[in-house]
Short mmCIF file of C-alpha atoms in Angstrom, two decimals:
data_model
loop_
_atom_site.label_atom_id
_atom_site.label_comp_id
_atom_site.label_asym_id
_atom_site.label_seq_id
_atom_site.Cartn_x
_atom_site.Cartn_y
_atom_site.Cartn_z
CA MET E 1 -0.08 0.00 -0.09
CA ILE E 2 1.16 3.44 -0.72
CA LEU E 3 -0.23 6.27 1.34
CA VAL E 4 -0.10 10.13 0.33
CA SER E 5 -1.69 12.55 2.95
CA ILE E 6 -2.86 15.73 1.80
CA ASP E 7 -3.50 17.42 5.14
CA ASP E 8 -0.93 17.27 7.80
CA HIS E 9 0.47 20.35 9.85
CA VAL E 10 3.73 21.88 10.54
CA VAL E 11 4.34 23.85 13.77
CA GLU E 12 6.72 26.33 12.34
CA PRO E 13 10.43 26.42 13.93
CA PRO E 14 10.98 29.84 15.72
CA ASP E 15 13.64 30.77 13.44
CA MET E 16 11.67 30.24 10.28
CA PHE E 17 11.91 33.64 8.94
CA LYS E 18 15.80 34.20 9.50
CA ASN E 19 16.92 33.37 5.82
CA HIS E 20 13.84 34.48 3.94
CA VAL E 21 13.15 38.08 5.12
CA PRO E 22 15.14 40.94 3.68
CA ALA E 23 17.49 42.47 6.32
CA GLN E 24 15.77 45.80 6.60
CA TYR E 25 12.65 44.07 7.40
CA GLN E 26 14.03 41.50 9.97
CA ASP E 27 12.99 43.56 13.01
CA GLN E 28 9.33 43.54 11.70
CA ALA E 29 9.26 39.56 11.10
CA PRO E 30 7.10 37.41 13.35
CA ARG E 31 8.86 36.07 16.11
CA VAL E 32 8.61 33.78 19.10
CA ILE E 33 8.73 35.42 22.54
CA VAL E 34 8.46 33.75 26.12
CA ASP E 35 5.92 35.54 28.39
CA ASP E 36 6.07 35.86 31.90
CA LYS E 37 4.46 32.78 32.57
CA GLY E 38 6.96 30.70 30.19
CA ILE E 39 4.39 30.56 27.44
CA GLU E 40 5.96 30.56 24.08
CA GLN E 41 3.79 32.99 21.88
CA TRP E 42 4.25 34.03 18.08
CA VAL E 43 3.82 37.78 17.56
CA TYR E 44 3.47 39.98 14.54
CA GLN E 45 2.82 43.71 14.78
CA GLY E 46 1.71 43.23 18.43
CA LYS E 47 -0.92 40.48 17.82
CA VAL E 48 -0.12 37.36 19.50
CA THR E 49 -0.85 33.80 18.78
CA GLY E 50 0.17 30.69 20.71
CA ASN E 51 0.91 27.36 19.76
CA MET E 52 -2.20 25.33 21.15
CA GLY E 53 -1.64 21.85 22.77
CA LEU E 54 -4.28 20.33 20.67
CA ASN E 55 -2.00 21.05 17.44
CA ALA E 56 0.85 18.88 18.66
CA VAL E 57 -0.63 16.18 20.47
CA VAL E 58 1.30 13.08 19.11
CA SER E 59 3.13 10.79 21.50
CA TRP E 60 1.33 12.64 24.48
CA PRO E 61 -0.96 10.80 26.81
CA PRO E 62 -4.73 11.30 26.05
CA GLU E 63 -5.37 12.94 29.47
CA GLU E 64 -2.96 15.70 28.48
CA TRP E 65 -4.48 16.80 25.47
CA GLY E 66 -6.36 20.25 25.53
CA MET E 67 -6.45 23.92 24.30
CA ASP E 68 -3.87 25.14 26.73
CA PRO E 69 -0.72 26.48 25.45
CA ALA E 70 2.24 24.25 24.29
CA THR E 71 6.16 24.68 24.17
CA PHE E 72 8.50 23.47 21.50
CA ALA E 73 10.21 21.52 24.41
CA GLU E 74 6.95 19.70 25.09
CA MET E 75 6.23 18.60 21.74
CA ARG E 76 7.52 15.54 19.88
CA PRO E 77 10.52 16.62 17.50
CA GLY E 78 8.63 15.36 14.29
CA VAL E 79 6.33 18.41 15.01
CA TYR E 80 8.60 20.94 13.99
CA ASP E 81 11.77 19.29 12.72
CA VAL E 82 11.66 18.39 9.18
CA HIS E 83 14.15 15.58 9.57
CA GLU E 84 12.30 14.06 12.48
CA ARG E 85 9.08 14.58 10.55
CA VAL E 86 10.26 12.16 7.70
CA ARG E 87 11.17 9.69 10.35
CA ASP E 88 7.73 9.91 11.72
CA MET E 89 6.22 9.68 8.31
CA ASN E 90 8.24 6.47 7.65
CA ARG E 91 7.29 4.69 10.84
CA ASN E 92 3.64 5.41 9.89
CA GLY E 93 4.22 4.35 6.50
CA ILE E 94 3.33 7.97 4.61
CA PHE E 95 5.37 8.37 1.55
CA ALA E 96 4.39 12.23 0.79
CA SER E 97 2.52 14.84 2.96
CA MET E 98 1.11 18.45 2.45
CA ASN E 99 1.61 20.46 5.34
CA PHE E 100 -0.87 23.21 6.27
CA PRO E 101 0.56 26.13 8.45
CA THR E 102 -0.22 26.63 12.25
CA PHE E 103 0.78 29.93 13.69
CA THR E 104 -0.46 31.93 10.64
CA GLY E 105 -3.87 30.39 10.98
CA PHE E 106 -5.24 27.90 7.86
CA SER E 107 -5.83 30.96 5.72
CA ALA E 108 -3.12 33.03 6.95
CA ARG E 109 -5.16 35.15 8.88
CA HIS E 110 -2.78 35.92 11.62
CA LEU E 111 -0.55 37.50 9.14
CA ASN E 112 -3.41 39.26 6.97
CA HIS E 113 -4.97 40.87 9.86
CA TYR E 114 -2.31 43.55 8.82
CA GLN E 115 -2.80 45.01 5.38
CA ASP E 116 0.05 46.51 4.58
CA PRO E 117 3.28 46.43 2.51
CA VAL E 118 5.23 44.52 5.02
CA THR E 119 2.53 41.77 5.17
CA LEU E 120 3.30 41.09 1.51
CA ILE E 121 6.87 40.69 2.30
CA MET E 122 6.12 38.29 5.31
CA VAL E 123 3.56 36.16 3.34
CA ALA E 124 6.34 35.68 0.61
CA ALA E 125 8.92 34.96 3.08
CA TYR E 126 6.78 32.27 4.62
CA ASN E 127 6.24 30.80 1.31
CA ASP E 128 9.86 30.83 0.48
CA TRP E 129 10.62 29.02 3.75
CA HIS E 130 8.01 26.24 3.27
CA ILE E 131 8.98 25.60 -0.51
CA ASP E 132 12.66 26.31 -0.40
CA GLU E 133 13.45 24.97 3.01
CA TRP E 134 10.85 22.85 4.59
CA ALA E 135 9.59 20.98 1.29
CA ALA E 136 12.93 21.26 -0.25
CA ALA E 137 14.85 19.33 2.27
CA TYR E 138 12.82 16.04 1.11
CA PRO E 139 11.57 17.23 -2.21
CA ASP E 140 10.10 13.84 -3.03
CA ARG E 141 8.09 13.61 0.46
CA PHE E 142 6.36 16.84 0.35
CA ILE E 143 3.60 18.46 -1.87
CA PRO E 144 4.40 22.38 -0.99
CA ILE E 145 1.25 24.47 -0.18
CA GLY E 146 1.52 28.25 0.02
CA LEU E 147 -0.22 31.17 1.67
CA LEU E 148 -1.78 34.17 -0.04
CA PRO E 149 -2.29 37.85 1.08
CA THR E 150 -6.07 37.49 0.77
CA TRP E 151 -6.82 41.26 1.22
CA ASN E 152 -4.69 42.38 -1.61
CA VAL E 153 -6.01 40.95 -5.44
CA GLU E 154 -2.98 42.19 -6.93
CA GLY E 155 -0.42 40.81 -4.41
CA MET E 156 -2.54 37.24 -4.64
CA VAL E 157 -2.28 37.03 -8.50
CA LYS E 158 1.34 37.64 -8.30
CA GLU E 159 2.01 35.40 -5.55
CA ILE E 160 0.26 32.61 -7.14
CA HIS E 161 2.51 33.01 -10.36
CA ARG E 162 5.38 33.30 -8.33
CA ILE E 163 4.95 30.21 -6.15
CA ALA E 164 3.75 28.12 -9.13
CA ALA E 165 7.03 28.70 -10.88
CA LYS E 166 8.72 27.27 -7.91
CA GLY E 167 6.66 24.23 -8.12
CA CYS E 168 4.16 24.95 -5.55
CA ARG E 169 0.90 22.74 -6.20
CA ALA E 170 -1.54 24.35 -3.77
CA VAL E 171 -2.68 27.59 -1.70
CA THR E 172 -4.71 27.62 1.62
CA MET E 173 -7.62 30.05 1.59
CA PRO E 174 -10.69 31.06 3.58
CA GLU E 175 -13.51 28.88 3.70
CA LEU E 176 -16.03 31.88 4.04
CA PRO E 177 -13.98 35.06 3.63
CA HIS E 178 -16.78 37.29 4.04
CA LEU E 179 -16.26 36.25 8.01
CA GLU E 180 -12.84 37.91 7.54
CA GLY E 181 -14.10 41.27 6.21
CA LEU E 182 -13.41 40.15 2.61
CA PRO E 183 -15.95 40.01 -0.42
CA SER E 184 -17.52 36.71 -0.49
CA TYR E 185 -16.61 34.22 -3.30
CA HIS E 186 -19.67 35.49 -5.27
CA ASP E 187 -17.93 38.60 -5.86
CA LEU E 188 -16.08 38.05 -9.39
CA GLU E 189 -14.86 41.53 -9.24
CA TYR E 190 -12.68 40.57 -6.44
CA TRP E 191 -12.05 37.10 -6.62
CA GLY E 192 -12.08 36.84 -10.71
CA PRO E 193 -8.41 37.58 -11.10
CA VAL E 194 -7.51 35.19 -8.33
CA PHE E 195 -9.41 32.53 -9.91
CA GLU E 196 -7.97 33.09 -13.45
CA ALA E 197 -4.56 32.87 -11.82
CA LEU E 198 -5.32 29.58 -10.03
CA SER E 199 -6.78 28.15 -13.16
CA GLU E 200 -4.02 29.19 -15.50
CA THR E 201 -1.08 27.71 -13.20
CA GLY E 202 -3.30 24.69 -12.04
CA VAL E 203 -2.84 25.58 -8.38
CA VAL E 204 -5.47 23.90 -6.28
CA MET E 205 -7.30 26.18 -3.75
CA CYS E 206 -7.71 24.21 -0.60
CA LEU E 207 -10.29 25.18 2.04
CA HIS E 208 -9.41 23.61 5.31
CA ILE E 209 -11.98 23.25 7.99
CA GLY E 210 -11.49 25.75 11.08
CA SER E 211 -11.35 29.21 9.15
CA GLY E 212 -14.79 29.15 9.02
CA PHE E 213 -15.86 28.78 12.71
CA GLY E 214 -17.37 32.24 12.88
CA VAL E 215 -20.49 30.86 10.73
CA LEU E 216 -21.53 28.68 13.42
CA ASN E 217 -23.85 30.78 15.92
CA MET E 218 -23.67 28.36 18.65
CA ALA E 219 -25.14 28.55 22.12
CA PRO E 220 -23.09 30.48 24.54
CA ASP E 221 -23.01 27.62 26.94
CA ALA E 222 -22.30 25.10 24.31
CA PRO E 223 -19.29 22.89 24.87
CA ILE E 224 -16.37 22.81 22.72
CA ASP E 225 -17.55 19.25 21.42
CA ASN E 226 -19.97 21.44 19.40
CA MET E 227 -17.34 23.17 17.51
CA ILE E 228 -15.20 20.33 16.72
CA VAL E 229 -18.02 18.14 15.55
CA LEU E 230 -19.68 20.62 13.55
CA ALA E 231 -16.54 22.08 11.75
CA THR E 232 -16.87 19.28 8.94
CA GLN E 233 -20.24 20.76 8.26
CA ILE E 234 -18.55 24.24 7.19
CA SER E 235 -17.24 22.49 4.06
CA ALA E 236 -20.79 22.16 2.65
CA ILE E 237 -21.47 25.76 3.29
CA ALA E 238 -18.18 26.77 1.48
CA ALA E 239 -19.22 24.11 -1.36
CA GLN E 240 -22.53 25.80 -1.70
CA ASP E 241 -20.75 29.45 -2.33
CA LEU E 242 -18.46 27.80 -4.92
CA LEU E 243 -21.00 25.90 -6.67
CA TRP E 244 -24.15 27.99 -6.83
CA GLY E 245 -21.98 31.03 -7.13
CA PRO E 246 -19.88 31.83 -10.20
CA ALA E 247 -16.61 30.10 -9.23
CA MET E 248 -17.30 26.59 -10.51
CA ARG E 249 -19.58 27.56 -13.38
CA THR E 250 -17.39 30.23 -14.70
CA TYR E 251 -13.86 28.79 -14.48
CA PRO E 252 -13.54 25.11 -15.71
CA ASP E 253 -10.15 24.71 -14.78
CA LEU E 254 -10.53 25.99 -11.19
CA LYS E 255 -9.83 23.10 -8.41
CA PHE E 256 -10.81 23.06 -5.01
CA ALA E 257 -9.93 20.71 -2.09
CA PHE E 258 -12.08 20.38 1.07
CA SER E 259 -9.45 19.69 3.40
CA GLU E 260 -10.22 17.72 6.87
CA GLY E 261 -14.21 18.12 6.11
CA GLY E 262 -14.82 14.49 5.33
CA ILE E 263 -17.05 12.85 2.75
CA GLY E 264 -20.11 12.15 4.89
CA TRP E 265 -21.91 15.50 3.86
CA ILE E 266 -21.54 15.01 0.22
CA PRO E 267 -24.20 12.33 -0.61
CA PHE E 268 -26.90 14.30 0.96
CA PHE E 269 -25.39 17.79 -0.35
CA LEU E 270 -25.28 16.66 -3.92
CA ASP E 271 -28.77 14.93 -4.07
CA ARG E 272 -30.36 18.23 -2.65
CA CYS E 273 -28.50 20.11 -5.35
CA ASP E 274 -29.62 18.09 -7.97
CA ARG E 275 -33.20 18.16 -6.63
CA HIS E 276 -33.23 21.81 -6.12
CA TYR E 277 -31.85 22.42 -9.40
CA THR E 278 -34.59 20.29 -11.20
CA ASN E 279 -37.37 21.26 -8.95
CA GLN E 280 -36.82 25.06 -8.15
CA ARG E 281 -37.08 25.85 -11.91
CA TRP E 282 -38.42 29.55 -11.13
CA LEU E 283 -34.81 30.47 -10.28
CA ARG E 284 -33.56 29.97 -13.70
CA ARG E 285 -30.06 28.83 -12.45
CA ASP E 286 -27.76 27.77 -15.29
CA PHE E 287 -25.16 24.61 -15.04
CA GLY E 288 -25.40 24.28 -18.82
CA ASN E 289 -25.65 20.49 -19.93
CA LYS E 290 -24.58 19.25 -16.47
CA MET E 291 -26.34 18.73 -13.03
CA PRO E 292 -24.97 20.37 -10.08
CA SER E 293 -23.26 17.18 -8.89
CA GLU E 294 -21.45 16.81 -12.08
CA VAL E 295 -20.11 20.25 -12.03
CA PHE E 296 -18.90 19.83 -8.37
CA ARG E 297 -17.17 16.51 -9.04
CA ASP E 298 -15.49 18.20 -11.91
CA HIS E 299 -13.93 20.65 -9.68
CA SER E 300 -13.25 18.90 -6.21
CA LEU E 301 -11.46 16.50 -4.12
CA ALA E 302 -12.76 15.72 -0.97
CA CYS E 303 -10.63 14.82 1.99
CA TYR E 304 -11.14 12.45 5.05
CA VAL E 305 -9.33 11.01 7.82
CA THR E 306 -11.66 8.44 9.06
CA ASP E 307 -15.31 8.24 7.28
CA PRO E 308 -16.49 4.65 7.67
CA THR E 309 -20.08 4.84 6.77
CA ALA E 310 -19.48 7.05 3.76
CA LEU E 311 -16.55 5.14 2.43
CA LYS E 312 -19.72 2.48 1.90
CA VAL E 313 -21.20 4.71 -0.78
CA ARG E 314 -17.86 6.04 -2.44
CA ASN E 315 -19.14 5.18 -6.02
CA GLU E 316 -22.13 7.41 -5.30
CA ILE E 317 -19.97 10.32 -4.05
CA GLY E 318 -17.33 9.77 -6.76
CA ILE E 319 -14.42 7.44 -6.42
CA ASP E 320 -12.14 9.65 -8.47
CA ILE E 321 -12.92 12.84 -5.90
CA ILE E 322 -11.98 11.06 -2.40
CA ALA E 323 -8.53 11.20 -0.61
CA TRP E 324 -7.19 10.22 2.20
CA GLU E 325 -5.28 12.38 4.83
CA CYS E 326 -3.43 11.83 8.20
CA ASP E 327 -3.90 15.23 10.12
CA TYR E 328 -0.34 14.60 11.87
CA PRO E 329 0.14 15.99 14.63
CA HIS E 330 -3.42 16.83 15.28
CA SER E 331 -5.73 15.13 17.57
CA ASP E 332 -7.48 13.39 14.84
CA CYS E 333 -4.41 11.79 13.47
CA PHE E 334 -3.40 8.05 13.26
CA TRP E 335 0.29 7.65 14.28
CA PRO E 336 1.93 5.39 14.07
CA ASP E 337 -0.48 2.99 12.80
CA ALA E 338 -2.14 4.83 10.01
CA ALA E 339 -1.82 2.27 7.46
CA GLU E 340 -3.58 -0.40 9.52
CA LYS E 341 -6.54 1.86 10.36
CA VAL E 342 -6.84 2.85 6.87
CA HIS E 343 -6.71 -0.57 5.11
CA ALA E 344 -8.95 -2.07 7.87
CA GLU E 345 -11.74 0.74 7.34
CA LEU E 346 -11.42 0.51 3.43
CA THR E 347 -11.80 -3.19 3.25
CA ALA E 348 -14.54 -3.17 5.91
CA ALA E 349 -16.55 -0.89 3.17
CA GLY E 350 -15.71 -3.53 0.43
CA ALA E 351 -13.05 -1.43 -1.28
CA SER E 352 -11.22 -3.24 -4.17
CA ASP E 353 -7.48 -2.85 -4.37
CA SER E 354 -8.17 -0.50 -7.41
CA ASP E 355 -10.23 1.55 -4.98
CA ILE E 356 -7.87 1.78 -2.31
CA ASP E 357 -5.02 2.84 -4.44
CA LYS E 358 -7.34 5.60 -5.88
CA ILE E 359 -8.07 6.74 -2.24
CA THR E 360 -4.73 6.53 -0.71
CA TRP E 361 -2.57 8.09 -3.21
CA GLN E 362 -3.77 8.27 -7.04
CA ASN E 363 -6.46 10.65 -6.62
CA SER E 364 -4.41 13.25 -4.68
CA CYS E 365 -1.40 13.08 -7.13
CA ARG E 366 -3.54 13.27 -10.18
CA PHE E 367 -5.42 16.32 -8.43
CA PHE E 368 -2.45 18.04 -7.60
CA ASP E 369 -0.43 17.16 -10.66
CA TRP E 370 2.50 15.93 -8.68
CA ASP E 371 4.35 12.69 -9.68
CA PRO E 372 5.20 10.66 -6.55
CA PHE E 373 7.58 8.43 -8.78
CA LYS E 374 9.59 11.05 -10.35
CA ASN E 375 12.86 10.12 -8.51
CA VAL E 376 11.62 7.21 -6.51
CA ALA E 377 10.89 3.80 -7.62
CA LYS E 378 7.35 3.03 -6.71
CA GLU E 379 8.49 -0.11 -4.50
CA GLU E 380 10.45 2.62 -2.31
CA ALA E 381 7.27 4.25 -1.71
CA THR E 382 5.12 1.42 -0.10
CA VAL E 383 4.42 1.02 3.60
CA GLY E 384 6.44 -1.81 4.06
CA HIS E 385 9.79 -0.26 2.67
CA LEU E 386 9.37 2.92 4.52
CA ARG E 387 8.85 1.22 7.73
CA LYS E 388 11.97 -0.64 7.15
CA LEU E 389 13.69 2.68 7.40
CA ALA E 390 12.26 3.46 10.75
CA ALA E 391 12.88 0.63 12.88
CA ASP E 392 14.55 2.68 15.73
CA VAL E 393 11.75 5.22 15.85
CA ASP E 394 10.52 5.60 19.12
CA VAL E 395 6.70 5.19 19.19
CA SER E 396 6.32 5.28 22.89
CA ILE E 397 3.73 7.76 24.64
CA ARG E 398 5.48 10.19 27.04
CA PRO E 399 3.79 12.84 29.49
CA ARG E 400 4.71 16.69 28.29
CA ALA E 401 7.11 17.20 30.98
CA GLU E 402 9.06 14.02 30.02
CA TRP E 403 9.24 15.50 26.26
CA ALA E 404 10.68 18.77 27.86
CA ARG E 405 13.32 16.76 29.83
CA LEU E 406 14.64 15.11 26.82
CA PHE E 407 14.69 18.49 25.06
CA ASN E 408 16.47 20.20 27.60
CA SER E 409 19.01 17.44 28.10
CA ASN E 410 19.32 17.34 24.36
CA GLU E 411 18.33 13.83 24.02
CA SER E 412 15.47 14.37 21.73
CA GLY E 413 17.82 15.01 18.57
CA THR E 414 16.32 18.25 17.50
CA THR E 415 18.36 20.81 16.22
CA ILE E 416 15.54 23.87 16.99
CA LYS E 417 16.89 27.08 18.17
CA LEU E 418 14.78 29.18 20.47
#
């Protein structure tokens, strides 16, 4: 089996901007500070964001998972160290990975909160670090994904073309930009040039759950469980704007990946769309000679971590638009036994070997136009081969304090500089 995960995460190392921000702007670059409580926090132009513990739970006991801040010392090194990340990927049997950002927010909102020329420089610097340093350290193992200055149309178009020329295959964008004070995806005067640039370059627009939490008008006394469970439903709201708005119907080459939203919402959503289109004729919507469900499938890739019931209707969803993801190092991820979990779930759903190959790597590689075997023999990308390279990887569960002790005694093997 071959596993390509198109939704994992990197907790960015604190020195990431050092080699990518021009000297005259170094003092304005985002930086990590340690507050008077010993908590490490990213700061950009006075705005603070921390590394939440739930973003890096791999190898922690479950009773220590939570929303509280986490220091780099407490984390498993594979969370922020690219060399250790590849070792963890090998142990998990994952050949290739796409890594979404952490401190910037999934749609770079922490940077884009400030709409000025310096932020354009910082967005570009982040992308250069991600493409030229993180992904380039193991170019056969990572599918790069970039950020965009979502408040600046000209800046977005230039950055799409710039990073596409560097081999970047995707960008992460807001699910619902109107929640961030931007025009909605219905507004082609604003988003049209961006959609055109994405279409011209073949760069995929990734909509990761979480950036649209603001659409959930939950009860003030609702538990956090509500937010975590319902986050996947925001993918359907984003899909509605893109399918029934002008994006999917105007730009035939535009591609969207619904990241971590799962696939269970899709059958009902598409059935409802087709029924609405044929029944509510008075609205005079025009999908040409296709049904809305067909247009959605033409443009979309739907990504899941685990979805046992929906996999049983994979053909109704569209076997060619389903892709698996690991979500390392978040609380939803499977590590170090992803291969066993994925295989068991797919075989329980009656998936054939052909179906499994499509879902675990072929659909992703085709959609992102990424050749997994450009420099690597196919047999060297298998779970079995990768695990042979990782026999010495420690998979034990350790309390956060124990990880900190290893870090401070320099036994963790990381080269991170705080």
